[in-house]
């Protein structure tokens, strides 16, 4: 049985009848997943598996706004979480700890109705602001008072239909990558997909080590456990591992977690042993993942965000032929009014993490990361 609450209702020029925005539970209402699955432009971050991972990992209970004609099927959705920040107070976010989310809809009028309902919800709740994340700067045109700000850059590689046609930049760059892959193979490095939660747990230890070296709080294990439970059975999550057999034992060198939805494969998380980078496990993983994505019919491969000052990370992604695309954040009210809150909070958190993180024991980073993410 599904339950909903009508948030707003108004006339529609395109639909010919009144548009209603209702509030529903995206984890339990089957209409949410039916609509998301029907959209070719859907993101993995609209999937209820991702929303449940946010709830299990960080305690953020998701709320779904959905738009429809009265009595009809859903025409659009907007996932939200009520987040309480250390410095910014309470705010609605779509979505926390997520590269991009925002509304998914069948048209501009539906998008506008969802945005207006989200802004209204700020006024009616204890939240002080609304924050949306998107890969375009057009949402601000759909709702009065919503202000766009360029935030960071993601790197996306367009994929050919034929995996045999996959090339990585100029011939010299392609040859270097081929050399790295051949080196890994010659030294006995092999790849496989993780097959059990035991594999996931072993990879998580590498992930913790990697996050500590980058001075970034790690995601809690419960977050990855939820992704594994929801998305892997549907073929929407893979954990590609690189291993090497030594002295009769197999040792894990690196692993990359990939998410897929629609026509996009996203390289989401990586764990590696720094001492083993000379064996080129990450190059072998990416080579396989990109070719597999082509063979599966994906149109693009998203390497993920790069923030200012991360030149080495940008170089790694561009050598695979990825091109930069701007990501935006939207605020209501204006970001100038929030400067001492949301934006200052991000800077303060990063400064704190960079100062102390590399000196902490790995077990401590896991516990502290779970706590920090809950209030960022």
PDB file of N, CA, C and O in Angstrom, residues 134-200:
ATOM      1  N   UNK A 134      23.426  19.550 -10.047  1.00  0.00           N
ATOM      2  CA  UNK A 134      23.076  19.179 -11.421  1.00  0.00           C
ATOM      3  C   UNK A 134      24.271  19.418 -12.330  1.00  0.00           C
ATOM      4  O   UNK A 134      25.234  20.074 -11.955  1.00  0.00           O
ATOM      5  N   UNK A 135      24.194  18.856 -13.561  1.00  0.00           N
ATOM      6  CA  UNK A 135      25.292  19.027 -14.514  1.00  0.00           C
ATOM      7  C   UNK A 135      24.995  20.108 -15.540  1.00  0.00           C
ATOM      8  O   UNK A 135      25.665  20.194 -16.570  1.00  0.00           O
ATOM      9  N   UNK A 136      23.986  20.945 -15.299  1.00  0.00           N
ATOM     10  CA  UNK A 136      23.692  22.053 -16.205  1.00  0.00           C
ATOM     11  C   UNK A 136      23.346  23.282 -15.382  1.00  0.00           C
ATOM     12  O   UNK A 136      23.073  23.200 -14.184  1.00  0.00           O
ATOM     13  N   UNK A 137      23.334  24.436 -16.063  1.00  0.00           N
ATOM     14  CA  UNK A 137      23.035  25.699 -15.383  1.00  0.00           C
ATOM     15  C   UNK A 137      21.640  26.200 -15.724  1.00  0.00           C
ATOM     16  O   UNK A 137      21.346  27.382 -15.593  1.00  0.00           O
ATOM     17  N   UNK A 138      20.747  25.321 -16.142  1.00  0.00           N
ATOM     18  CA  UNK A 138      19.444  25.745 -16.636  1.00  0.00           C
ATOM     19  C   UNK A 138      18.331  25.712 -15.594  1.00  0.00           C
ATOM     20  O   UNK A 138      17.270  26.284 -15.817  1.00  0.00           O
ATOM     21  N   UNK A 139      18.546  25.045 -14.478  1.00  0.00           N
ATOM     22  CA  UNK A 139      17.459  24.905 -13.519  1.00  0.00           C
ATOM     23  C   UNK A 139      17.034  26.241 -12.927  1.00  0.00           C
ATOM     24  O   UNK A 139      15.875  26.420 -12.557  1.00  0.00           O
ATOM     25  N   UNK A 140      17.971  27.180 -12.829  1.00  0.00           N
ATOM     26  CA  UNK A 140      17.637  28.477 -12.235  1.00  0.00           C
ATOM     27  C   UNK A 140      16.561  29.205 -13.032  1.00  0.00           C
ATOM     28  O   UNK A 140      15.872  30.080 -12.494  1.00  0.00           O
ATOM     29  N   UNK A 141      16.399  28.847 -14.303  1.00  0.00           N
ATOM     30  CA  UNK A 141      15.381  29.477 -15.138  1.00  0.00           C
ATOM     31  C   UNK A 141      13.988  28.927 -14.850  1.00  0.00           C
ATOM     32  O   UNK A 141      13.001  29.485 -15.321  1.00  0.00           O
ATOM     33  N   UNK A 142      13.900  27.847 -14.102  1.00  0.00           N
ATOM     34  CA  UNK A 142      12.615  27.176 -13.897  1.00  0.00           C
ATOM     35  C   UNK A 142      11.914  27.592 -12.609  1.00  0.00           C
ATOM     36  O   UNK A 142      10.742  27.273 -12.426  1.00  0.00           O
ATOM     37  N   UNK A 143      12.623  28.244 -11.693  1.00  0.00           N
ATOM     38  CA  UNK A 143      11.994  28.613 -10.426  1.00  0.00           C
ATOM     39  C   UNK A 143      12.582  29.930  -9.929  1.00  0.00           C
ATOM     40  O   UNK A 143      13.806  30.073  -9.838  1.00  0.00           O
ATOM     41  N   UNK A 144      11.713  30.848  -9.576  1.00  0.00           N
ATOM     42  CA  UNK A 144      12.149  32.153  -9.080  1.00  0.00           C
ATOM     43  C   UNK A 144      12.865  32.004  -7.741  1.00  0.00           C
ATOM     44  O   UNK A 144      12.418  31.279  -6.847  1.00  0.00           O
ATOM     45  N   UNK A 145      14.005  32.680  -7.614  1.00  0.00           N
ATOM     46  CA  UNK A 145      14.767  32.666  -6.377  1.00  0.00           C
ATOM     47  C   UNK A 145      15.846  31.605  -6.321  1.00  0.00           C
ATOM     48  O   UNK A 145      16.703  31.634  -5.442  1.00  0.00           O
ATOM     49  N   UNK A 146      15.834  30.656  -7.253  1.00  0.00           N
ATOM     50  CA  UNK A 146      16.854  29.612  -7.288  1.00  0.00           C
ATOM     51  C   UNK A 146      18.088  30.147  -8.013  1.00  0.00           C
ATOM     52  O   UNK A 146      17.996  30.650  -9.131  1.00  0.00           O
ATOM     53  N   UNK A 147      19.250  30.062  -7.373  1.00  0.00           N
ATOM     54  CA  UNK A 147      20.478  30.664  -7.883  1.00  0.00           C
ATOM     55  C   UNK A 147      21.502  29.572  -8.178  1.00  0.00           C
ATOM     56  O   UNK A 147      21.758  28.705  -7.348  1.00  0.00           O
ATOM     57  N   UNK A 148      22.089  29.630  -9.386  1.00  0.00           N
ATOM     58  CA  UNK A 148      23.078  28.633  -9.808  1.00  0.00           C
ATOM     59  C   UNK A 148      24.487  29.112  -9.488  1.00  0.00           C
ATOM     60  O   UNK A 148      24.800  30.301  -9.565  1.00  0.00           O
ATOM     61  N   UNK A 149      25.350  28.167  -9.147  1.00  0.00           N
ATOM     62  CA  UNK A 149      26.766  28.468  -8.943  1.00  0.00           C
ATOM     63  C   UNK A 149      27.588  27.298  -9.470  1.00  0.00           C
ATOM     64  O   UNK A 149      27.328  26.137  -9.118  1.00  0.00           O
ATOM     65  N   UNK A 150      28.569  27.592 -10.325  1.00  0.00           N
ATOM     66  CA  UNK A 150      29.440  26.521 -10.793  1.00  0.00           C
ATOM     67  C   UNK A 150      30.219  25.967  -9.606  1.00  0.00           C
ATOM     68  O   UNK A 150      30.749  26.719  -8.796  1.00  0.00           O
ATOM     69  N   UNK A 151      30.312  24.643  -9.527  1.00  0.00           N
ATOM     70  CA  UNK A 151      30.884  24.041  -8.338  1.00  0.00           C
ATOM     71  C   UNK A 151      32.192  23.309  -8.628  1.00  0.00           C
ATOM     72  O   UNK A 151      33.245  23.666  -8.154  1.00  0.00           O
ATOM     73  N   UNK A 152      32.136  22.236  -9.394  1.00  0.00           N
ATOM     74  CA  UNK A 152      33.330  21.462  -9.698  1.00  0.00           C
ATOM     75  C   UNK A 152      33.219  20.916 -11.111  1.00  0.00           C
ATOM     76  O   UNK A 152      32.325  21.308 -11.860  1.00  0.00           O
ATOM     77  N   UNK A 153      34.110  20.020 -11.470  1.00  0.00           N
ATOM     78  CA  UNK A 153      34.157  19.478 -12.825  1.00  0.00           C
ATOM     79  C   UNK A 153      34.167  17.961 -12.772  1.00  0.00           C
ATOM     80  O   UNK A 153      34.883  17.365 -11.966  1.00  0.00           O
ATOM     81  N   UNK A 154      33.347  17.353 -13.612  1.00  0.00           N
ATOM     82  CA  UNK A 154      33.423  15.908 -13.786  1.00  0.00           C
ATOM     83  C   UNK A 154      34.050  15.629 -15.141  1.00  0.00           C
ATOM     84  O   UNK A 154      34.040  16.492 -16.035  1.00  0.00           O
ATOM     85  N   UNK A 155      34.631  14.453 -15.302  1.00  0.00           N
ATOM     86  CA  UNK A 155      35.311  14.089 -16.544  1.00  0.00           C
ATOM     87  C   UNK A 155      34.592  12.899 -17.174  1.00  0.00           C
ATOM     88  O   UNK A 155      34.454  11.843 -16.543  1.00  0.00           O
ATOM     89  N   UNK A 156      34.110  13.091 -18.403  1.00  0.00           N
ATOM     90  CA  UNK A 156      33.281  12.097 -19.072  1.00  0.00           C
ATOM     91  C   UNK A 156      33.914  11.683 -20.391  1.00  0.00           C
ATOM     92  O   UNK A 156      34.356  12.527 -21.176  1.00  0.00           O
ATOM     93  N   UNK A 157      33.941  10.386 -20.636  1.00  0.00           N
ATOM     94  CA  UNK A 157      34.458   9.829 -21.879  1.00  0.00           C
ATOM     95  C   UNK A 157      33.302   9.290 -22.712  1.00  0.00           C
ATOM     96  O   UNK A 157      32.554   8.422 -22.283  1.00  0.00           O
ATOM     97  N   UNK A 158      33.112   9.852 -23.923  1.00  0.00           N
ATOM     98  CA  UNK A 158      32.130   9.306 -24.850  1.00  0.00           C
ATOM     99  C   UNK A 158      32.665   7.992 -25.402  1.00  0.00           C
ATOM    100  O   UNK A 158      33.859   7.869 -25.705  1.00  0.00           O
ATOM    101  N   UNK A 159      31.783   7.013 -25.563  1.00  0.00           N
ATOM    102  CA  UNK A 159      32.201   5.681 -25.978  1.00  0.00           C
ATOM    103  C   UNK A 159      31.701   5.353 -27.388  1.00  0.00           C
ATOM    104  O   UNK A 159      30.561   5.678 -27.733  1.00  0.00           O
ATOM    105  N   UNK A 160      32.523   4.690 -28.186  1.00  0.00           N
ATOM    106  CA  UNK A 160      32.078   4.251 -29.509  1.00  0.00           C
ATOM    107  C   UNK A 160      31.183   3.019 -29.391  1.00  0.00           C
ATOM    108  O   UNK A 160      31.143   2.363 -28.348  1.00  0.00           O
ATOM    109  N   UNK A 161      30.464   2.704 -30.464  1.00  0.00           N
ATOM    110  CA  UNK A 161      29.599   1.534 -30.448  1.00  0.00           C
ATOM    111  C   UNK A 161      30.413   0.245 -30.438  1.00  0.00           C
ATOM    112  O   UNK A 161      29.995  -0.762 -29.867  1.00  0.00           O
ATOM    113  N   UNK A 162      31.567   0.270 -31.069  1.00  0.00           N
ATOM    114  CA  UNK A 162      32.410  -0.905 -31.187  1.00  0.00           C
ATOM    115  C   UNK A 162      33.617  -0.766 -30.259  1.00  0.00           C
ATOM    116  O   UNK A 162      34.379   0.192 -30.367  1.00  0.00           O
ATOM    117  N   UNK A 163      33.796  -1.717 -29.357  1.00  0.00           N
ATOM    118  CA  UNK A 163      34.921  -1.657 -28.420  1.00  0.00           C
ATOM    119  C   UNK A 163      36.260  -1.681 -29.141  1.00  0.00           C
ATOM    120  O   UNK A 163      37.260  -1.148 -28.637  1.00  0.00           O
ATOM    121  N   UNK A 164      36.301  -2.270 -30.332  1.00  0.00           N
ATOM    122  CA  UNK A 164      37.549  -2.319 -31.088  1.00  0.00           C
ATOM    123  C   UNK A 164      37.981  -0.928 -31.546  1.00  0.00           C
ATOM    124  O   UNK A 164      39.157  -0.695 -31.838  1.00  0.00           O
ATOM    125  N   UNK A 165      37.019  -0.012 -31.603  1.00  0.00           N
ATOM    126  CA  UNK A 165      37.318   1.353 -32.049  1.00  0.00           C
ATOM    127  C   UNK A 165      37.728   2.267 -30.898  1.00  0.00           C
ATOM    128  O   UNK A 165      37.988   3.454 -31.111  1.00  0.00           O
ATOM    129  N   UNK A 166      37.809   1.736 -29.693  1.00  0.00           N
ATOM    130  CA  UNK A 166      38.141   2.550 -28.528  1.00  0.00           C
ATOM    131  C   UNK A 166      39.609   2.953 -28.561  1.00  0.00           C
ATOM    132  O   UNK A 166      40.509   2.106 -28.571  1.00  0.00           O
ATOM    133  N   UNK A 167      39.860   4.240 -28.587  1.00  0.00           N
ATOM    134  CA  UNK A 167      41.217   4.775 -28.598  1.00  0.00           C
ATOM    135  C   UNK A 167      41.335   5.856 -27.532  1.00  0.00           C
ATOM    136  O   UNK A 167      40.371   6.545 -27.207  1.00  0.00           O
ATOM    137  N   UNK A 168      42.531   6.009 -26.994  1.00  0.00           N
ATOM    138  CA  UNK A 168      42.752   6.927 -25.891  1.00  0.00           C
ATOM    139  C   UNK A 168      43.721   8.024 -26.321  1.00  0.00           C
ATOM    140  O   UNK A 168      44.933   7.932 -26.103  1.00  0.00           O
ATOM    141  N   UNK A 169      43.157   9.059 -26.937  1.00  0.00           N
ATOM    142  CA  UNK A 169      43.961  10.208 -27.330  1.00  0.00           C
ATOM    143  C   UNK A 169      44.896   9.916 -28.484  1.00  0.00           C
ATOM    144  O   UNK A 169      44.695   8.968 -29.258  1.00  0.00           O
ATOM    145  N   UNK A 170      45.965  10.718 -28.612  1.00  0.00           N
ATOM    146  CA  UNK A 170      46.952  10.513 -29.679  1.00  0.00           C
ATOM    147  C   UNK A 170      47.591   9.134 -29.583  1.00  0.00           C
ATOM    148  O   UNK A 170      47.562   8.488 -28.534  1.00  0.00           O
ATOM    149  N   UNK A 171      48.185   8.692 -30.686  1.00  0.00           N
ATOM    150  CA  UNK A 171      48.755   7.345 -30.745  1.00  0.00           C
ATOM    151  C   UNK A 171      49.808   7.126 -29.657  1.00  0.00           C
ATOM    152  O   UNK A 171      49.914   6.033 -29.087  1.00  0.00           O
ATOM    153  N   UNK A 172      50.576   8.176 -29.318  1.00  0.00           N
ATOM    154  CA  UNK A 172      51.605   8.023 -28.298  1.00  0.00           C
ATOM    155  C   UNK A 172      50.981   7.757 -26.930  1.00  0.00           C
ATOM    156  O   UNK A 172      51.464   6.900 -26.176  1.00  0.00           O
ATOM    157  N   UNK A 173      49.909   8.483 -26.602  1.00  0.00           N
ATOM    158  CA  UNK A 173      49.233   8.276 -25.323  1.00  0.00           C
ATOM    159  C   UNK A 173      48.587   6.893 -25.272  1.00  0.00           C
ATOM    160  O   UNK A 173      48.669   6.193 -24.262  1.00  0.00           O
ATOM    161  N   UNK A 174      47.959   6.489 -26.370  1.00  0.00           N
ATOM    162  CA  UNK A 174      47.333   5.177 -26.433  1.00  0.00           C
ATOM    163  C   UNK A 174      48.382   4.079 -26.244  1.00  0.00           C
ATOM    164  O   UNK A 174      48.143   3.089 -25.533  1.00  0.00           O
ATOM    165  N   UNK A 175      49.537   4.263 -26.875  1.00  0.00           N
ATOM    166  CA  UNK A 175      50.609   3.262 -26.774  1.00  0.00           C
ATOM    167  C   UNK A 175      51.118   3.155 -25.332  1.00  0.00           C
ATOM    168  O   UNK A 175      51.434   2.053 -24.854  1.00  0.00           O
ATOM    169  N   UNK A 176      51.207   4.290 -24.634  1.00  0.00           N
ATOM    170  CA  UNK A 176      51.656   4.252 -23.240  1.00  0.00           C
ATOM    171  C   UNK A 176      50.694   3.473 -22.370  1.00  0.00           C
ATOM    172  O   UNK A 176      51.103   2.696 -21.494  1.00  0.00           O
ATOM    173  N   UNK A 177      49.394   3.664 -22.589  1.00  0.00           N
ATOM    174  CA  UNK A 177      48.408   2.936 -21.810  1.00  0.00           C
ATOM    175  C   UNK A 177      48.445   1.445 -22.142  1.00  0.00           C
ATOM    176  O   UNK A 177      48.349   0.595 -21.243  1.00  0.00           O
ATOM    177  N   UNK A 178      48.604   1.135 -23.403  1.00  0.00           N
ATOM    178  CA  UNK A 178      48.719  -0.263 -23.807  1.00  0.00           C
ATOM    179  C   UNK A 178      49.968  -0.896 -23.171  1.00  0.00           C
ATOM    180  O   UNK A 178      49.926  -2.045 -22.715  1.00  0.00           O
ATOM    181  N   UNK A 179      51.047  -0.129 -23.106  1.00  0.00           N
ATOM    182  CA  UNK A 179      52.274  -0.627 -22.471  1.00  0.00           C
ATOM    183  C   UNK A 179      52.032  -0.918 -20.988  1.00  0.00           C
ATOM    184  O   UNK A 179      52.472  -1.946 -20.453  1.00  0.00           O
ATOM    185  N   UNK A 180      51.330  -0.003 -20.302  1.00  0.00           N
ATOM    186  CA  UNK A 180      51.053  -0.191 -18.877  1.00  0.00           C
ATOM    187  C   UNK A 180      50.192  -1.434 -18.651  1.00  0.00           C
ATOM    188  O   UNK A 180      50.425  -2.202 -17.710  1.00  0.00           O
ATOM    189  N   UNK A 181      49.202  -1.627 -19.502  1.00  0.00           N
ATOM    190  CA  UNK A 181      48.337  -2.806 -19.384  1.00  0.00           C
ATOM    191  C   UNK A 181      49.137  -4.079 -19.628  1.00  0.00           C
ATOM    192  O   UNK A 181      49.012  -5.067 -18.888  1.00  0.00           O
ATOM    193  N   UNK A 182      49.968  -4.075 -20.658  1.00  0.00           N
ATOM    194  CA  UNK A 182      50.798  -5.249 -20.947  1.00  0.00           C
ATOM    195  C   UNK A 182      51.770  -5.544 -19.806  1.00  0.00           C
ATOM    196  O   UNK A 182      52.027  -6.707 -19.469  1.00  0.00           O
ATOM    197  N   UNK A 183      52.304  -4.476 -19.196  1.00  0.00           N
ATOM    198  CA  UNK A 183      53.211  -4.658 -18.068  1.00  0.00           C
ATOM    199  C   UNK A 183      52.496  -5.349 -16.914  1.00  0.00           C
ATOM    200  O   UNK A 183      53.041  -6.268 -16.278  1.00  0.00           O
ATOM    201  N   UNK A 184      51.277  -4.904 -16.626  1.00  0.00           N
ATOM    202  CA  UNK A 184      50.507  -5.514 -15.545  1.00  0.00           C
ATOM    203  C   UNK A 184      50.278  -7.000 -15.822  1.00  0.00           C
ATOM    204  O   UNK A 184      50.468  -7.848 -14.937  1.00  0.00           O
ATOM    205  N   UNK A 185      49.892  -7.314 -17.050  1.00  0.00           N
ATOM    206  CA  UNK A 185      49.614  -8.711 -17.399  1.00  0.00           C
ATOM    207  C   UNK A 185      50.881  -9.565 -17.304  1.00  0.00           C
ATOM    208  O   UNK A 185      50.867 -10.683 -16.770  1.00  0.00           O
ATOM    209  N   UNK A 186      51.991  -9.035 -17.810  1.00  0.00           N
ATOM    210  CA  UNK A 186      53.250  -9.787 -17.773  1.00  0.00           C
ATOM    211  C   UNK A 186      53.715 -10.063 -16.348  1.00  0.00           C
ATOM    212  O   UNK A 186      54.402 -11.055 -16.085  1.00  0.00           O
ATOM    213  N   UNK A 187      53.340  -9.172 -15.423  1.00  0.00           N
ATOM    214  CA  UNK A 187      53.740  -9.368 -14.020  1.00  0.00           C
ATOM    215  C   UNK A 187      52.702 -10.166 -13.227  1.00  0.00           C
ATOM    216  O   UNK A 187      52.766 -10.213 -12.006  1.00  0.00           O
ATOM    217  N   UNK A 188      51.779 -10.761 -13.941  1.00  0.00           N
ATOM    218  CA  UNK A 188      50.833 -11.663 -13.293  1.00  0.00           C
ATOM    219  C   UNK A 188      49.613 -11.013 -12.684  1.00  0.00           C
ATOM    220  O   UNK A 188      48.892 -11.657 -11.917  1.00  0.00           O
ATOM    221  N   UNK A 189      49.338  -9.760 -13.020  1.00  0.00           N
ATOM    222  CA  UNK A 189      48.144  -9.092 -12.494  1.00  0.00           C
ATOM    223  C   UNK A 189      46.927  -9.532 -13.303  1.00  0.00           C
ATOM    224  O   UNK A 189      46.955  -9.525 -14.535  1.00  0.00           O
ATOM    225  N   UNK A 190      45.867  -9.900 -12.612  1.00  0.00           N
ATOM    226  CA  UNK A 190      44.632 -10.324 -13.255  1.00  0.00           C
ATOM    227  C   UNK A 190      43.462  -9.552 -12.656  1.00  0.00           C
ATOM    228  O   UNK A 190      43.528  -9.085 -11.513  1.00  0.00           O
ATOM    229  N   UNK A 191      42.387  -9.441 -13.419  1.00  0.00           N
ATOM    230  CA  UNK A 191      41.184  -8.772 -12.919  1.00  0.00           C
ATOM    231  C   UNK A 191      40.034  -9.758 -12.859  1.00  0.00           C
ATOM    232  O   UNK A 191      39.961 -10.718 -13.618  1.00  0.00           O
ATOM    233  N   UNK A 192      39.137  -9.471 -11.932  1.00  0.00           N
ATOM    234  CA  UNK A 192      37.891 -10.240 -11.825  1.00  0.00           C
ATOM    235  C   UNK A 192      36.856  -9.386 -11.113  1.00  0.00           C
ATOM    236  O   UNK A 192      37.193  -8.397 -10.436  1.00  0.00           O
ATOM    237  N   UNK A 193      35.611  -9.749 -11.256  1.00  0.00           N
ATOM    238  CA  UNK A 193      34.549  -9.076 -10.519  1.00  0.00           C
ATOM    239  C   UNK A 193      34.422  -9.672  -9.121  1.00  0.00           C
ATOM    240  O   UNK A 193      34.492 -10.898  -8.948  1.00  0.00           O
ATOM    241  N   UNK A 194      34.244  -8.808  -8.131  1.00  0.00           N
ATOM    242  CA  UNK A 194      34.003  -9.280  -6.764  1.00  0.00           C
ATOM    243  C   UNK A 194      32.758 -10.159  -6.754  1.00  0.00           C
ATOM    244  O   UNK A 194      31.765  -9.869  -7.428  1.00  0.00           O
ATOM    245  N   UNK A 195      32.811 -11.234  -5.977  1.00  0.00           N
ATOM    246  CA  UNK A 195      31.724 -12.209  -5.994  1.00  0.00           C
ATOM    247  C   UNK A 195      31.023 -12.360  -4.649  1.00  0.00           C
ATOM    248  O   UNK A 195      30.010 -13.059  -4.566  1.00  0.00           O
ATOM    249  N   UNK A 196      31.525 -11.734  -3.606  1.00  0.00           N
ATOM    250  CA  UNK A 196      30.945 -11.943  -2.277  1.00  0.00           C
ATOM    251  C   UNK A 196      31.167 -10.711  -1.411  1.00  0.00           C
ATOM    252  O   UNK A 196      31.981  -9.832  -1.730  1.00  0.00           O
ATOM    253  N   UNK A 197      30.440 -10.664  -0.290  1.00  0.00           N
ATOM    254  CA  UNK A 197      30.670  -9.569   0.652  1.00  0.00           C
ATOM    255  C   UNK A 197      32.049  -9.690   1.298  1.00  0.00           C
ATOM    256  O   UNK A 197      32.587  -8.703   1.798  1.00  0.00           O
ATOM    257  N   UNK A 198      32.635 -10.873   1.274  1.00  0.00           N
ATOM    258  CA  UNK A 198      34.017 -11.021   1.732  1.00  0.00           C
ATOM    259  C   UNK A 198      34.972 -10.246   0.845  1.00  0.00           C
ATOM    260  O   UNK A 198      35.908  -9.599   1.337  1.00  0.00           O
ATOM    261  N   UNK A 199      34.734 -10.305  -0.468  1.00  0.00           N
ATOM    262  CA  UNK A 199      35.527  -9.500  -1.400  1.00  0.00           C
ATOM    263  C   UNK A 199      35.318  -8.008  -1.130  1.00  0.00           C
ATOM    264  O   UNK A 199      36.268  -7.213  -1.158  1.00  0.00           O
ATOM    265  N   UNK A 200      34.061  -7.637  -0.890  1.00  0.00           N
ATOM    266  CA  UNK A 200      33.748  -6.232  -0.619  1.00  0.00           C
ATOM    267  C   UNK A 200      34.464  -5.752   0.637  1.00  0.00           C
ATOM    268  O   UNK A 200      35.033  -4.654   0.664  1.00  0.00           O
TER     269      UNK A 200
END
